[in-house]
Coordinates of C-alpha atoms in Angstrom, one line a residue:
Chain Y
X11 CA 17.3 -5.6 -5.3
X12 CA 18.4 -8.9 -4.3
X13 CA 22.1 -10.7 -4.9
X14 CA 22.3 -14.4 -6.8
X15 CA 20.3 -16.6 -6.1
X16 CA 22.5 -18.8 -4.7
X17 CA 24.0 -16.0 -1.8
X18 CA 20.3 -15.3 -1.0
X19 CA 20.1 -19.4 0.1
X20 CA 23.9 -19.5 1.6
X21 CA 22.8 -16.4 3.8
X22 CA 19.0 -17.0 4.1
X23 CA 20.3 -20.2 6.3
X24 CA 22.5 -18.4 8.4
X25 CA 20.6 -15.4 9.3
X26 CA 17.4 -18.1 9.3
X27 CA 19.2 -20.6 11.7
X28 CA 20.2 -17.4 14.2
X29 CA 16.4 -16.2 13.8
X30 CA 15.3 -19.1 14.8
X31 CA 17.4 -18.7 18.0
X32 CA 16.3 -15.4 18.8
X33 CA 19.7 -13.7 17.5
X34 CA 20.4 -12.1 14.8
X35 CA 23.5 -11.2 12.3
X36 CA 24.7 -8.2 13.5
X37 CA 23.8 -8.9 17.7
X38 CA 20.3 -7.7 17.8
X39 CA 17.4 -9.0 19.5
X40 CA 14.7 -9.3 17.1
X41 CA 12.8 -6.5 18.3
X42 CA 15.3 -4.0 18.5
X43 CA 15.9 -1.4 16.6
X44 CA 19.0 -0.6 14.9
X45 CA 20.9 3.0 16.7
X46 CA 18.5 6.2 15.8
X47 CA 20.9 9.3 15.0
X48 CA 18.1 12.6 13.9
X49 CA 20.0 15.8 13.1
X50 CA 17.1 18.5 12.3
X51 CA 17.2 21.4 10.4
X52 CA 20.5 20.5 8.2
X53 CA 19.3 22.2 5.1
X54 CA 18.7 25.6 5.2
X55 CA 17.0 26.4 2.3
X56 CA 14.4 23.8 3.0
X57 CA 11.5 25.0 5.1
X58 CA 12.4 21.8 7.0
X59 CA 15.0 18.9 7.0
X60 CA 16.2 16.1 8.7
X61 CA 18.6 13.7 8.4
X62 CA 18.4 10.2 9.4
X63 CA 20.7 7.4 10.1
X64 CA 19.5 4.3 11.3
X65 CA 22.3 1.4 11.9
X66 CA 23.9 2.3 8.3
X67 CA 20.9 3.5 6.4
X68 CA 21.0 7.2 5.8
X69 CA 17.7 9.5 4.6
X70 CA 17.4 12.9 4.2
X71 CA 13.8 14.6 4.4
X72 CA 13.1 18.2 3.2
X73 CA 10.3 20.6 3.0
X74 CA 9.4 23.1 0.9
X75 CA 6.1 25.4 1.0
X76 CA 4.5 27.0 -1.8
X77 CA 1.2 28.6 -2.8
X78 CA -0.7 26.5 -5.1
X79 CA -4.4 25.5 -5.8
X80 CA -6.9 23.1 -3.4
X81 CA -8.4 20.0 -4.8
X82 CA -11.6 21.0 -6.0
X83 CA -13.6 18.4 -3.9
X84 CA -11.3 19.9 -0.5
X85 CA -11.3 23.5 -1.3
X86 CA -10.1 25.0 2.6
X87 CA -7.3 22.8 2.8
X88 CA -3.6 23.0 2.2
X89 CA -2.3 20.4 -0.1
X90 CA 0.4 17.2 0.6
X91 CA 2.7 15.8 -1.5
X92 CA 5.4 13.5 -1.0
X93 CA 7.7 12.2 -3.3
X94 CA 10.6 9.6 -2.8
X95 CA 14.1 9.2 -4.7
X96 CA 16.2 6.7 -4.7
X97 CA 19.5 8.3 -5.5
X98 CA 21.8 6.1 -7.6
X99 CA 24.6 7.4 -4.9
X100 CA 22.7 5.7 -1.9
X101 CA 23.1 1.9 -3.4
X102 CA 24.5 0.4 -6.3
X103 CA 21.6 -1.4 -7.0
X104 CA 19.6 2.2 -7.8
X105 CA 19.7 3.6 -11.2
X106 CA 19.1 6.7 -12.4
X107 CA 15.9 7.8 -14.2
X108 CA 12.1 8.3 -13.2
X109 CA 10.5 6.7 -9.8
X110 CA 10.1 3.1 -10.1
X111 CA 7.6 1.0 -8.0
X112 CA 10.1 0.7 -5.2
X113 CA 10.3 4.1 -4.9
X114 CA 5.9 5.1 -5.9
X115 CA 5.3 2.9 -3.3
X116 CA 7.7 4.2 -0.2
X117 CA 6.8 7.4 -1.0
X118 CA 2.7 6.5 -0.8
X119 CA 3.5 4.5 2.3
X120 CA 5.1 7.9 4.1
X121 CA 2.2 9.9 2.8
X122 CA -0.7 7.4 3.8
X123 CA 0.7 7.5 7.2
X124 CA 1.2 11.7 7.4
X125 CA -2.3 12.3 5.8
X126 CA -4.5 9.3 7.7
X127 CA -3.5 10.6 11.3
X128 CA -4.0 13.9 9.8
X129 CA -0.6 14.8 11.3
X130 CA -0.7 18.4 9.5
X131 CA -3.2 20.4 10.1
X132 CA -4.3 21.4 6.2
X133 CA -7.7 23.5 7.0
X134 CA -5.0 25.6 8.6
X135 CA -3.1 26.5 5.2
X136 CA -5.9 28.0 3.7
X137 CA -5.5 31.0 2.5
X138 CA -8.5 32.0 0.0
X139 CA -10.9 29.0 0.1
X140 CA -11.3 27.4 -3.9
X141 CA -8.1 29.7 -4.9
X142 CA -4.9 29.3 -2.9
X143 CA -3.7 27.4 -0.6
X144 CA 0.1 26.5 0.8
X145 CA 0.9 23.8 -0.6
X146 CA 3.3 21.2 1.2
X147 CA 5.9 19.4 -0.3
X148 CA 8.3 16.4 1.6
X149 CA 10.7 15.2 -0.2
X150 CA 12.1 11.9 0.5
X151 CA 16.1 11.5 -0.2
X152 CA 17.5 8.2 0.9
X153 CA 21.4 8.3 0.8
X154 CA 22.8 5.2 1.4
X155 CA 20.5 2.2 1.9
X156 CA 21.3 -0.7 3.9
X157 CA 17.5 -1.8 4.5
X158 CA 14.2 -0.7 6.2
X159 CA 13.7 2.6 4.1
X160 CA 10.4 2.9 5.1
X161 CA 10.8 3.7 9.0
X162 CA 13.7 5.7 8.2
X163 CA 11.9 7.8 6.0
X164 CA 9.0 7.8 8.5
X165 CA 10.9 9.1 10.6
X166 CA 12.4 11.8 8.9
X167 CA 9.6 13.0 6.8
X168 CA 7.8 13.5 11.1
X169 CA 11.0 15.2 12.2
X170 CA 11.5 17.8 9.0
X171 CA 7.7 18.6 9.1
X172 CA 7.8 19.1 13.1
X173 CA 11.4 21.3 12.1
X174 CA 9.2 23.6 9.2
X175 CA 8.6 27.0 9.5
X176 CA 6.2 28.5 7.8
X177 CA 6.9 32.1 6.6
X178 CA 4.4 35.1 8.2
X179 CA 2.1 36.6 5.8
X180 CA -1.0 38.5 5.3
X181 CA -3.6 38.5 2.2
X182 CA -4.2 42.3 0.4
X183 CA -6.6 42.2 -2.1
X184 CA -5.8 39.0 -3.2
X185 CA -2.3 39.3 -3.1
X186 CA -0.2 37.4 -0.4
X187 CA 2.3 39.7 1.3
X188 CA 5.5 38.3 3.2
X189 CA 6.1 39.4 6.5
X190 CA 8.6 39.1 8.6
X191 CA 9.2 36.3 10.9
X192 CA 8.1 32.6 10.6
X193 CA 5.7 30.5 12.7
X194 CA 6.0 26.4 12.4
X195 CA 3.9 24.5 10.7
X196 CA 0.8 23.6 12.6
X197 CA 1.4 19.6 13.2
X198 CA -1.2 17.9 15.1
X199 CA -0.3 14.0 15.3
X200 CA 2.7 12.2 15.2
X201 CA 2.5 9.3 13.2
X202 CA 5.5 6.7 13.1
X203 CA 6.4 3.4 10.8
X204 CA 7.1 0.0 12.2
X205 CA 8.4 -2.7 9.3
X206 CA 8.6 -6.2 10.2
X207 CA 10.5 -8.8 8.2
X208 CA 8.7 -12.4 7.9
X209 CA 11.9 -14.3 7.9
X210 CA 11.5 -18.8 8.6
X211 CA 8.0 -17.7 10.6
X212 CA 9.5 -15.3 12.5
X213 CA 9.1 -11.6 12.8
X214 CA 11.5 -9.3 13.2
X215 CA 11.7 -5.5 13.4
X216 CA 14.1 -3.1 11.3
X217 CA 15.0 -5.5 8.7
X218 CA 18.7 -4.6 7.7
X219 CA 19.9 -5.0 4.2
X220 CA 21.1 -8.7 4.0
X221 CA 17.7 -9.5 6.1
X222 CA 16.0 -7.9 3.4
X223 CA 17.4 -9.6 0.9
X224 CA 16.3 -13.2 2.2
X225 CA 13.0 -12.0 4.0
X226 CA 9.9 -13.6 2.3
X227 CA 7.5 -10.7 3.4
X228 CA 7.3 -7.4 5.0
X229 CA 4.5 -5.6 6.8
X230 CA 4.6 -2.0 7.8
X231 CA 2.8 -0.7 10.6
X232 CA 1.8 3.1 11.0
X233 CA 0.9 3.7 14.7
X234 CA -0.3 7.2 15.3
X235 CA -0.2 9.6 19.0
X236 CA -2.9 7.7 20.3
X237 CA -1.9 4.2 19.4
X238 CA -4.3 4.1 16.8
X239 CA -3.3 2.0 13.6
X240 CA -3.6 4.9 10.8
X241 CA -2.0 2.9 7.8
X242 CA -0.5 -0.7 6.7
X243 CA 1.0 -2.3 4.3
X244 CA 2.2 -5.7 3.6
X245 CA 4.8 -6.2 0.9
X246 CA 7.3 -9.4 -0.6
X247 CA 6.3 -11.9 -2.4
X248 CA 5.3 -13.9 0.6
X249 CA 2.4 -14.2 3.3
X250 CA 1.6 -13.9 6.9
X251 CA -1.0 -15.1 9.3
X252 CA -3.5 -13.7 11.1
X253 CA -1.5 -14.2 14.7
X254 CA 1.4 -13.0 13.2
X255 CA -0.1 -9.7 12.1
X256 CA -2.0 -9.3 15.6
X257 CA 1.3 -10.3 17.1
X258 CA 3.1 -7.4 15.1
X259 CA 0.6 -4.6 15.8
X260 CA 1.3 -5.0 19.8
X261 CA 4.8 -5.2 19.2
X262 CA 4.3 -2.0 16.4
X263 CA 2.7 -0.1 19.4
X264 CA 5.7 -0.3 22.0
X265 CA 8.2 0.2 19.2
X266 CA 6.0 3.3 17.6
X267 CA 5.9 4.9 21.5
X268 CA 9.8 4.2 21.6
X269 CA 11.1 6.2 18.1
X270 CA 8.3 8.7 18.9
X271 CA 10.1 9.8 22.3
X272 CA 13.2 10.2 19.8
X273 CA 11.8 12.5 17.8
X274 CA 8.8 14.3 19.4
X275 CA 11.0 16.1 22.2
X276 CA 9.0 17.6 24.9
Chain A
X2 CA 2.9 22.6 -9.0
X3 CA 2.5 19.0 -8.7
X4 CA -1.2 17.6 -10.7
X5 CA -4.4 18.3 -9.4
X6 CA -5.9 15.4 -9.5
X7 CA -6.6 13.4 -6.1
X8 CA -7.7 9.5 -6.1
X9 CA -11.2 10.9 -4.9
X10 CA -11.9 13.1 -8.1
X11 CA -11.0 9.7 -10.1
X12 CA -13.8 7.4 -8.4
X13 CA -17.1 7.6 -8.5
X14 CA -19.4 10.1 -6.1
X15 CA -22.9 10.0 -6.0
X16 CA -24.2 13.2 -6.7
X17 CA -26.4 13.9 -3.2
X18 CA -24.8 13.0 -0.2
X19 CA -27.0 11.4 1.9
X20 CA -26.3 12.5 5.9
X21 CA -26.1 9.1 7.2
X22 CA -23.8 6.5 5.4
X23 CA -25.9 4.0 7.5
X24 CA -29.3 3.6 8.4
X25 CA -30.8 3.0 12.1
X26 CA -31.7 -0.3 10.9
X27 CA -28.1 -1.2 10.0
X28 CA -28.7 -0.5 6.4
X29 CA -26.5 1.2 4.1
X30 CA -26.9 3.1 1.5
X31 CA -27.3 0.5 -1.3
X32 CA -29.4 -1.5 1.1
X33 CA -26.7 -4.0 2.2
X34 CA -26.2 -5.2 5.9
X35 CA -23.6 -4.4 7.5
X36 CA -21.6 -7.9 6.8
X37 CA -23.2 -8.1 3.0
X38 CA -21.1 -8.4 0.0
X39 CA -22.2 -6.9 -3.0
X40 CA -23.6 -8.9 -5.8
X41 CA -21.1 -10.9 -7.4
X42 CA -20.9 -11.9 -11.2
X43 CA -17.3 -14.2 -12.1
X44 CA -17.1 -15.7 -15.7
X45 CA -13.5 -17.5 -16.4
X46 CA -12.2 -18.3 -19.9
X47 CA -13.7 -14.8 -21.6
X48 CA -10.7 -13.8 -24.4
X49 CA -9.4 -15.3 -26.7
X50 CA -6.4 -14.8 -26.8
X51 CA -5.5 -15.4 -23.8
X52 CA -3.5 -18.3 -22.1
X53 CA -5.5 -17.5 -19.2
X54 CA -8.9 -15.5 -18.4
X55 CA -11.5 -14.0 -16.5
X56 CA -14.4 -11.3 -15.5
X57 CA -15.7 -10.1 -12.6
X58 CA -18.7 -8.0 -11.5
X59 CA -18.9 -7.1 -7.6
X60 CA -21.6 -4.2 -7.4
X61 CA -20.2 -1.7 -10.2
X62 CA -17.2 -2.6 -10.4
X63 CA -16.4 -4.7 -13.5
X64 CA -12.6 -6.2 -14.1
X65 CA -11.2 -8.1 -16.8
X66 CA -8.0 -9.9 -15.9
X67 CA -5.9 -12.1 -18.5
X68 CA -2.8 -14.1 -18.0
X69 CA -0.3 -14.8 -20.5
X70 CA 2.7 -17.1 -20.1
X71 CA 4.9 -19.3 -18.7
X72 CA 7.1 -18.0 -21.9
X73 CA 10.3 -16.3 -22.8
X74 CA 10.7 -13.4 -21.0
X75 CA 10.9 -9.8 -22.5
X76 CA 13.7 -8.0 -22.4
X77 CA 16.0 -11.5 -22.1
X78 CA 17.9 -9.6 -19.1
X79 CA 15.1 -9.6 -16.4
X80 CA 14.8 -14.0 -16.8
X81 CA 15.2 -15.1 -13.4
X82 CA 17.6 -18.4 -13.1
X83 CA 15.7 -20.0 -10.2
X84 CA 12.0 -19.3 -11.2
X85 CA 9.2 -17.6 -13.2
X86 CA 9.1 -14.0 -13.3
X87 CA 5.4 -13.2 -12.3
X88 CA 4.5 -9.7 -13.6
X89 CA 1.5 -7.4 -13.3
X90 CA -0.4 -4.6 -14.8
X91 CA -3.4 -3.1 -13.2
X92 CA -4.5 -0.4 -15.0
X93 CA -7.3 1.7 -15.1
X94 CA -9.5 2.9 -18.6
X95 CA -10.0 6.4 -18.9
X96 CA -13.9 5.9 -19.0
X97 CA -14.0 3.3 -15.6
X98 CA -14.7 6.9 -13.5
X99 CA -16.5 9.6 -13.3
X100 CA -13.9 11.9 -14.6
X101 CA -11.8 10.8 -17.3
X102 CA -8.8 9.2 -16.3
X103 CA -5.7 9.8 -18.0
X104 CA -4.8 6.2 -19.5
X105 CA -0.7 6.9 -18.4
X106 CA -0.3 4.9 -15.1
X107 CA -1.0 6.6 -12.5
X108 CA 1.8 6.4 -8.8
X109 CA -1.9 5.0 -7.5
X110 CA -1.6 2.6 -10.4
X111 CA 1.6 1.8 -10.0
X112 CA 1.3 0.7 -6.4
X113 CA -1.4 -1.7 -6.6
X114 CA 0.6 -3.5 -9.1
X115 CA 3.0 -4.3 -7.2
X116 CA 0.9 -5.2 -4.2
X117 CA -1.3 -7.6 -6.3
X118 CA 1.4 -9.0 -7.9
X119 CA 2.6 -10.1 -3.9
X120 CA -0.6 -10.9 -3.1
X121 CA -0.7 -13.5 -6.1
X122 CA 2.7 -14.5 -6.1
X123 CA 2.5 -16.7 -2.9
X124 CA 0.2 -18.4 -4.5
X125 CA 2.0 -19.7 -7.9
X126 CA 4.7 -22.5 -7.6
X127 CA 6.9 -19.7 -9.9
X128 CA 9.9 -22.2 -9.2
X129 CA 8.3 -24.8 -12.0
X130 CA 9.2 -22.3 -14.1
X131 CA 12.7 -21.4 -14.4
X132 CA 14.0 -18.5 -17.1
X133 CA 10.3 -18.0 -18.1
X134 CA 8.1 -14.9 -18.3
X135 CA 3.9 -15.1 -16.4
X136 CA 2.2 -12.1 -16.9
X137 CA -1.0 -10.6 -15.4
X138 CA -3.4 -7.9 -17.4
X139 CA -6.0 -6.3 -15.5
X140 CA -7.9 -4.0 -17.2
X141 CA -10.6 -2.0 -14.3
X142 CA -13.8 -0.9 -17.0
X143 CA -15.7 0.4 -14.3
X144 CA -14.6 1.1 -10.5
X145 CA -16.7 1.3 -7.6
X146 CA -14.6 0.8 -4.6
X147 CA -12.0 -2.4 -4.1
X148 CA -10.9 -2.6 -7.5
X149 CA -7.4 -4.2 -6.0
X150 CA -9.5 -6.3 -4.1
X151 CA -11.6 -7.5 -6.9
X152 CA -9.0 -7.7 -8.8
X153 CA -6.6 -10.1 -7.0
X154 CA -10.0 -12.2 -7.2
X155 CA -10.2 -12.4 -10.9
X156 CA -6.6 -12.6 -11.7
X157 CA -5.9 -15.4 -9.8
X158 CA -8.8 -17.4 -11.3
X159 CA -7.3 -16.4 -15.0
X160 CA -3.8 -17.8 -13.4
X161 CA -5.6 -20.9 -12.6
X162 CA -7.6 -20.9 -15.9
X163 CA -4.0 -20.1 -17.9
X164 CA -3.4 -24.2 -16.5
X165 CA -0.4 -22.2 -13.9
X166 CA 0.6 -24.9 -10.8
X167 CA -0.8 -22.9 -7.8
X168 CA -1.1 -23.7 -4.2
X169 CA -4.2 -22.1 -3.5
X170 CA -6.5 -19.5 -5.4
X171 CA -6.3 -15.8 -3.9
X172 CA -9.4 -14.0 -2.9
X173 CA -9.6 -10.7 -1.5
X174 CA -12.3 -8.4 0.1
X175 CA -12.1 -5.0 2.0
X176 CA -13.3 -4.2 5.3
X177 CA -13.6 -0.5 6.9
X178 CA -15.1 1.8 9.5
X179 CA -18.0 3.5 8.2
X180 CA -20.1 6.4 10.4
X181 CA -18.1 4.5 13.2
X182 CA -19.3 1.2 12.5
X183 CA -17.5 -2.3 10.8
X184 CA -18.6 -3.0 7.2
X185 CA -17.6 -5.1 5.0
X186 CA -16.4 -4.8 0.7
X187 CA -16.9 -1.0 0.7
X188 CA -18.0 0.8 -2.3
X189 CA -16.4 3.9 -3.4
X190 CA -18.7 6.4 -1.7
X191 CA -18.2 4.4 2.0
X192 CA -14.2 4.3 1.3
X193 CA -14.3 8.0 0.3
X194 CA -16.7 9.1 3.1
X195 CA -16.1 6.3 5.7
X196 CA -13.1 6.6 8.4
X197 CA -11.1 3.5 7.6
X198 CA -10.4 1.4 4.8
X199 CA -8.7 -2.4 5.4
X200 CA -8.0 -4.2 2.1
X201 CA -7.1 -8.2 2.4
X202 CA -6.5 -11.2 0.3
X203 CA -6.0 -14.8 1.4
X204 CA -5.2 -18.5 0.7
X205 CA -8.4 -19.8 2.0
X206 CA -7.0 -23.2 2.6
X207 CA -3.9 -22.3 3.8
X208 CA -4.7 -19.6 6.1
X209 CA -2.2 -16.8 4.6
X210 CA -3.0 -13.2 4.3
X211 CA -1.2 -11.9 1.2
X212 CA -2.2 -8.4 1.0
X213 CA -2.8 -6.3 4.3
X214 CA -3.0 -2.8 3.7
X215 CA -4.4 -0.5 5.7
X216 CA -5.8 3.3 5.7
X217 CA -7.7 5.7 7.9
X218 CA -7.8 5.0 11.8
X219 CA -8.9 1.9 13.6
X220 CA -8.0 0.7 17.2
X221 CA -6.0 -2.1 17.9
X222 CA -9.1 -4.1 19.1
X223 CA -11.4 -2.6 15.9
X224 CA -8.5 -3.3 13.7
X225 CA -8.8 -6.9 15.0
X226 CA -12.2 -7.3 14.4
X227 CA -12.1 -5.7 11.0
X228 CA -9.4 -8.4 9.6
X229 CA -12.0 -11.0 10.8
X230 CA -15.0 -9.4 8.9
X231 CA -12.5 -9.0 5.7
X232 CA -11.4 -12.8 6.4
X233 CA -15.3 -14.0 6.6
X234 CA -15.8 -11.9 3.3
X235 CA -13.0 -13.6 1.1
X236 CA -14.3 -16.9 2.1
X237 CA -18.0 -16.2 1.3
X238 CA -16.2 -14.8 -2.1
X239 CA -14.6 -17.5 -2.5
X240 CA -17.5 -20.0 -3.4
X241 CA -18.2 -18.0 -6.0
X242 CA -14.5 -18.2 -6.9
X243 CA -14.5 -21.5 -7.1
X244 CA -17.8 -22.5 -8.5
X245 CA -16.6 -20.0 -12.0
X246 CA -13.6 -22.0 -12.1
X247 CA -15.8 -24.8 -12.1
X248 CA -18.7 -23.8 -14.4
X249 CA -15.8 -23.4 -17.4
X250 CA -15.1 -27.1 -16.9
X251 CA -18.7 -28.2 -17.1
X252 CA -19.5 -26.5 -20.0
X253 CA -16.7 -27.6 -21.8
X254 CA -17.2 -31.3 -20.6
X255 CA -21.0 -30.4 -21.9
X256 CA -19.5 -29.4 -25.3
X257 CA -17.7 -32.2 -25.5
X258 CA -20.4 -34.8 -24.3
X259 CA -22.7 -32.8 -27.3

């Protein structure tokens, strides 16, 4: 995903030399967050939607429900899956064709985060223990990337699950039977994303495309209701060390409590 | 309907589950202390053919890893003007768990390719290496629990047996929250059963954490001292790291001297 080589070192000095005065390209401070914008409920044929933007990046989450079978070693719970594309309309660096590692592993990062803080309450989309469940799928669509993916996605995937309804039903003789009316699905924790870039030994939050494109390592923070760390994941071809990863979890706490306000409403 | 199959059904369970994952006397279930690695087996030079090589056994797991390269990359396209292109496969055979695993790589698969290869790259001076191809095989025979972990161990000795300029080897060990208490390289049953899961390799001498990744839940302040307790376990791994790496030269010298 990165330019020539030779752009990367032209810009890696610039946005390096701002860094390391506590600016950055486009006027942030290095903790801030690019502008939030969450629409909810955009889709209506999902179960749930959302639709971030954050600065110029642009995701869209659905949900969909369906009945499907437990795993056999969880038989009284519903089932999660979450599944990432990278559109080819979103960047011009995204081609068409099955998931590559980019997007396996934002989709993976989304769902450790969702099914660690046990955000969805899956004993509670049982619906014959063994046989069916509801199964719950999020979809992640990103629609115009310009960096940080993950916490937009984060984001989205929380707001579109805390937007699903769930449709009203009752089980007769084995046979589900729709009724009318919907209740939401029964969400339990809020868990949010927090990506730092690594960029000349500094750490900054909500790496933006360009930053991206020069930062030597990323490291994603999932902070959950509590402020309990539920997932991580460090990624980039670089390192970090130990006081820089303590340094981002305090700072992945404040920032976690700040996007959660955004999206958890009342 | 998406597949049925869940990372848990591909590892290893023991049959009974015991009711306690830890003993009153601190013991765990394979006898270990709380801080105890399991028993650790490292060979380096193993195949053939090879550029690079080596073989690890930590408890049940057993990993072969082989390094091929610097060479001319395949396709031509993907040659990177300003340095190697480091490259990695971790895959898993079908027979490594209890149920067979399909040998197509798995999104699980997939993932931990890419976070090893990071973990390792930091490590190799990939800019000696202009226009040129290094790539990593692991092969897991038999998983029990930090597989990436072990694996990052083993592939960076076969980098360093393939002869690759590197700044430091890369050792990793797990850490985790098991019946609410901090353990050290987990096996399959504590990850499965236990609460958290905190996987980390590092540049020993250089003090860089290359792969943090993180599952379950932890506290800021339990997190903190689980990264330590990961941190003490690479460096007690990586003696043994270091004296495989060793043992190859010795017995070639022996060879040699014969």
């Amino acid at each position: 995903m990165s330019s020539s080589p030779m752009v990367v070192r032209v810009k890696q000095k610039r946005i390096a030399e701002l860094i390391s005065s506590g600016k950055r390209l486009d006027g942030r401070g290095l903790t801030d967050y690019r502008e939030v914008k969450l629409e909810v409920g955009v889709i209506e044929r999902a179960e749930g939607s959302a639709r971030v933007r954050l600065g110029k990046t642009e995701v869209m989450v659905g949900t969909k429900i369906e009945v499907g079978q437990p795993f056999p070693d969880v038989p009284n719970q519903g089932v999660l899956t979450v599944n990432a594309e990278l559109v080819p309309l979103a960047s011009p660096t995204f081609e068409p064709g099955p998931p590559d590692e980019n997007s396996i592993e934002l989709a993976r990062i989304v769902d450790r985060g969702i099914r660690e803080s046990k955000a969805i309450e899956l004993e509670k989309l049982c619906i014959e223990p063994g046989k069916k469940v509801f199964v719950v799928f999020i979809d992640i669509y990103v629609l115009n990337h310009d960096g940080n993916l993950i916490d937009a996605s984060s984001i989205a995937a929380l707001a579109a699950l805390l937007n699903t309804k769930m449709f009203n039903y009752e089980v007769e003789g084995g046979e589900i039977k729709v009724k009318p009316g919907y209740t939401p699905l029964p969400i339990k924790n809020h868990p949010i994303a927090v990506t730092f870039a690594k960029i000349n030994d500094k750490l900054i939050v909500d790496p933006w495309l360009e930053e991206e494109q020069v930062m030597e390592t990323r490291l994603t923070i999932t902070m959950d209701k509590d402020g309990k760390i539920c997932a991580m994941q460090k990624g980039g071809h670089g390192y970090f060390t130990l006081q820089q990863i303590l340094e981002a979890v305090k700072i992945a706490r404040e920032k976690a409590e700040e996007l959660r306000k955004l999206v958890v409403r009342g | 309907m998406p597949k049925r199959k869940t990372e848990k059904k591909k590892l290893n369970i023991p049959q009974k589950n015991p009711e306690k994952l830890i003993a009153k006397d601190d013991v765990r279930i394979d006898g270990r202390k709380l801080d105890e690695l399991r028993p650790v087996k490292i060979e380096v030079g193993v195949l053939g053919n090879a550029d690079g090589s080596a073989y690890i056994e930590q408890g049940k797991n057993k990993i072969l890893a082989a390094v091929y390269g610097p060479k001319e990359v395949h396709p031509r396209h993907l040659a990177l003007p300003d340095r190697a292109l480091l490259r990695c496969r971790y895959h898993m055979a079908p027979f490594s768990v209890e149920e067979r695993k399909s040998p197509a790589p798995s999104r699980r698969e997939v993932e931990l390719s890419k976070v090893i290869r990071e973990a390792l790259e930091p490590s190799v001076f990939v800019e000696y290496y202009p226009r040129t191809s290094i790539d990593i095989f692991i092969e897991v025979l038999q998983a029990d629990g930090g597989t990436r972990c072990a694996a990052i161990t083993v592939a960076s000795l076969a980098l360093a047996d393939a002869g690759i300029p590197m700044r430091d080897l890369v050792v990793a060990c797990a850490a985790g929250k098991v019946d609410g208490r901090l353990v050290v390289d987990l096996t399959d049953f504590e990850d499965k059963e236990g609460e958290a899961d905190v996987p980390l390799a590092l540049m020993p001498n250089l003090n860089a954490i290359t792969l943090l990744q993180m599952d379950g839940g932890l506290t800021v302040d339990e997190f903190e001292k689980a990264v330590n307790l990961a941190i003490d376990g690479c460096r007690e791994l990586y003696k043994f790291q270091k004296e495989a790496l060793k043992s190859k030269y010795v017995a070639v010298k022996e060879a040699v001297e014969e």
